[in-house]
Coordinates of C-alpha atoms and ligand atoms in Angstrom, one line a residue:
M1 CA -19.1 -6.1 26.9
R2 CA -16.7 -5.1 24.0
L3 CA -14.5 -2.0 24.2
Y4 CA -13.1 -0.6 21.0
H5 CA -9.5 0.1 22.1
N6 CA -6.2 1.5 21.0
P7 CA -3.4 1.6 23.6
A8 CA -2.2 5.1 22.4
S9 CA -5.6 6.8 22.9
P10 CA -5.7 8.8 26.2
Y11 CA -9.6 8.7 26.0
V12 CA -9.4 4.9 26.0
R13 CA -6.9 5.0 28.8
K14 CA -9.4 6.9 31.0
V15 CA -11.9 4.0 30.6
M16 CA -9.1 1.4 31.2
V17 CA -8.0 3.1 34.4
L18 CA -11.6 3.4 35.6
L19 CA -12.1 -0.3 34.9
A20 CA -9.0 -1.2 36.9
E21 CA -9.9 1.2 39.8
T22 CA -13.4 -0.3 40.1
G23 CA -12.4 -3.9 39.7
Q24 CA -14.1 -4.4 36.4
A25 CA -11.2 -5.2 34.1
D26 CA -12.6 -8.7 33.4
A27 CA -16.0 -7.3 32.3
V28 CA -14.7 -6.2 28.9
T29 CA -13.1 -7.8 25.8
L30 CA -10.8 -5.4 24.0
V31 CA -11.4 -4.9 20.3
P32 CA -8.3 -3.3 18.5
A33 CA -9.3 -0.2 16.6
S34 CA -7.2 2.3 14.6
G35 CA -7.7 4.8 11.8
T36 CA -8.1 8.5 11.1
P37 CA -10.9 10.7 9.8
V38 CA -9.3 10.4 6.4
A39 CA -9.0 6.6 6.5
P40 CA -11.3 5.1 9.2
G41 CA -9.7 1.7 9.0
S42 CA -11.0 -0.4 11.9
L43 CA -12.6 2.5 13.8
P44 CA -16.1 1.5 15.1
V45 CA -18.2 3.6 12.6
A46 CA -21.2 1.2 12.9
Q47 CA -21.2 1.5 16.7
N48 CA -20.3 5.3 16.8
P49 CA -21.3 7.5 13.9
L50 CA -18.5 9.8 14.8
G51 CA -16.1 6.9 14.2
K52 CA -14.2 7.6 17.5
I53 CA -12.9 5.4 20.3
P54 CA -13.6 4.4 22.9
A55 CA -17.0 2.8 22.1
L56 CA -18.5 0.2 24.3
E57 CA -20.9 -2.5 23.0
R58 CA -23.3 -3.8 25.7
P59 CA -25.4 -7.0 25.5
D60 CA -28.5 -5.2 26.8
G61 CA -28.5 -1.8 25.0
P62 CA -27.1 0.3 22.2
A63 CA -23.4 1.0 22.1
L64 CA -22.1 3.8 24.3
Y65 CA -19.5 6.3 23.1
D66 CA -17.5 9.2 24.3
S67 CA -15.2 8.4 27.3
R68 CA -17.3 10.7 29.5
V69 CA -20.4 8.6 28.9
I70 CA -18.7 5.3 29.2
C71 CA -16.8 6.2 32.4
R72 CA -20.0 7.4 34.0
F73 CA -21.8 4.2 33.0
L74 CA -19.1 1.9 34.2
S75 CA -18.7 3.8 37.5
E76 CA -22.5 3.5 38.1
R77 CA -22.3 -0.2 37.2
A78 CA -19.7 -0.7 39.9
G79 CA -21.7 1.2 42.5
G80 CA -20.2 4.7 42.0
G81 CA -17.3 6.2 43.9
L82 CA -15.5 8.2 41.3
Y83 CA -18.2 10.9 41.0
P84 CA -18.8 12.7 44.3
P85 CA -22.2 14.2 45.0
P86 CA -22.9 17.8 44.2
P87 CA -21.6 20.4 44.8
L88 CA -18.2 18.8 44.5
L89 CA -19.5 17.0 41.4
W90 CA -19.5 20.2 39.4
E91 CA -15.8 20.8 40.2
T92 CA -15.0 17.2 39.4
L93 CA -16.7 17.3 36.0
T94 CA -15.0 20.6 35.2
L95 CA -11.7 19.0 36.0
E96 CA -12.6 16.1 33.7
A97 CA -13.5 18.6 30.9
T98 CA -10.1 20.2 31.5
G99 CA -8.2 16.9 31.1
D100 CA -10.3 15.9 28.0
G101 CA -9.7 19.4 26.4
M102 CA -6.0 19.0 26.9
M103 CA -6.2 15.6 25.2
D104 CA -8.3 17.1 22.3
A105 CA -5.7 19.8 21.6
A106 CA -2.7 17.4 22.0
V107 CA -4.2 14.8 19.7
L108 CA -5.1 17.4 17.1
M109 CA -1.4 18.4 17.1
V110 CA -0.4 14.8 16.4
Y111 CA -3.0 14.4 13.7
E112 CA -1.8 17.6 12.0
D113 CA 1.6 16.0 11.6
R114 CA 0.3 12.6 10.8
V115 CA -2.5 13.3 8.3
R116 CA -1.9 16.7 6.7
P117 CA 0.6 17.0 3.9
E118 CA 3.7 19.0 5.0
D119 CA 3.2 21.8 2.6
R120 CA -0.4 22.5 3.9
R121 CA 0.5 22.5 7.6
L122 CA 0.0 25.7 9.6
P123 CA 2.5 26.1 12.5
E124 CA 0.5 28.9 14.1
W125 CA -2.5 26.5 14.4
V126 CA -0.3 23.9 16.1
E127 CA 1.1 26.5 18.5
G128 CA -2.5 27.7 19.1
Q129 CA -3.4 24.1 20.2
W130 CA -0.3 24.0 22.5
S131 CA -1.4 27.4 24.0
K132 CA -4.6 25.7 25.1
V133 CA -2.6 22.9 26.8
A134 CA -0.2 25.4 28.4
R135 CA -3.1 27.5 29.8
A136 CA -4.7 24.4 31.2
L137 CA -1.4 23.3 32.8
D138 CA -1.1 26.7 34.4
A139 CA -4.6 26.5 35.7
L140 CA -4.0 23.1 37.2
E141 CA -0.8 24.3 38.9
G142 CA -2.4 27.6 40.1
R143 CA -5.9 26.6 41.1
W144 CA -6.5 22.8 41.2
L145 CA -3.8 21.3 43.4
A146 CA -6.1 21.1 46.4
H147 CA -8.7 19.2 44.5
L148 CA -6.0 17.0 43.0
A149 CA -4.8 16.1 46.5
G150 CA -8.2 14.7 47.4
P151 CA -9.6 11.2 46.8
L152 CA -9.3 9.8 43.3
D153 CA -12.1 10.9 41.0
I154 CA -12.9 11.0 37.3
G155 CA -11.4 14.5 37.0
Q156 CA -8.1 13.3 38.3
I157 CA -8.1 10.3 36.1
A158 CA -8.7 12.5 33.0
V159 CA -6.0 14.9 33.9
A160 CA -3.5 12.1 34.6
C161 CA -4.3 10.5 31.3
A162 CA -3.8 13.9 29.5
L163 CA -0.4 14.4 31.2
G164 CA 0.6 10.8 30.3
Y165 CA -0.3 11.6 26.7
L166 CA 1.9 14.8 26.8
D167 CA 4.8 12.6 27.9
F168 CA 4.0 10.1 25.2
R169 CA 3.6 12.4 22.2
H170 CA 4.9 15.8 23.2
G171 CA 7.8 15.0 25.6
A172 CA 10.0 17.7 24.0
R173 CA 7.5 20.4 25.2
S174 CA 8.7 19.7 28.9
W175 CA 5.3 20.4 30.5
R176 CA 6.7 19.9 34.0
E177 CA 8.9 23.1 33.8
G178 CA 7.6 25.7 36.2
R179 CA 4.8 23.4 37.4
P180 CA 6.4 21.5 40.4
G181 CA 3.1 20.9 42.2
L182 CA 1.5 19.3 39.2
A183 CA 4.6 17.3 38.4
A184 CA 4.7 15.9 42.0
W185 CA 1.0 15.0 41.9
Y186 CA 1.4 13.3 38.6
A187 CA 4.4 11.3 39.7
R188 CA 2.3 9.9 42.6
T189 CA -0.7 9.2 40.5
A190 CA 1.2 7.6 37.6
G191 CA 2.6 5.1 40.2
R192 CA -0.9 3.6 40.9
D193 CA -1.3 0.1 39.5
S194 CA -4.1 1.2 37.2
F195 CA -1.9 3.8 35.5
R196 CA 1.2 1.6 35.3
A197 CA -0.9 -1.2 33.7
T198 CA -2.3 1.2 31.0
A199 CA 0.8 3.3 30.1
P200 CA 1.2 3.5 26.4
A201 CA 4.4 1.8 25.1
T202 CA 7.0 4.3 24.0
Ligands
BEZ301 C1 -2.1 8.5 19.0 O1 -1.6 7.6 18.3 O2 -1.5 9.4 19.4 C2 -3.6 8.3 19.1 C3 -4.3 7.1 18.8 C4 -5.6 7.0 18.9 C5 -6.4 8.1 19.5 C6 -5.7 9.2 19.8 C7 -4.4 9.4 19.7

């Protein structure tokens, strides 16, 4: 299989962590991909009409895209484990959506800086994106620590990748302040081999 990959992407990192945690790292060849909606560059537009990474080419079917789809496929391929049965599944998928949504907002903030000319940027819009991240962080600290303390699942992987991206691109926002439980959980999770091996280079 071929995985369209960029080491800075938190969505790609979800897939890479899952591959490592399920012993499938050797099952994929990484294909470097970069670009923006304005200049797609080497993004996989033929494999994913949305031109987004990750995208996964398979020998026996059409390419898969969206980290949620790819992670579920690869987990099934390895015999499951990172998706508990219902009813806990619904909590796990909601946690995954929370992590992915934090990534969406944090990546949009970066793109606003990177792609939009300075005189057309809207600071209120950027702060609105950060408000989404901050509310999600507060929800994680306030309501999710018990779930986070349980066995590793795809929701935890998504949240840890989102927090790693905040450190990588938004370190000055100090997300740990006032969230000691989440900070302690993240310190433990980021120490796993799968996270250490996939940390974006600063
Ligand atoms: C980044 O450079 O922050 C980035 C790269 C690819 C996807 C998302 C974010």
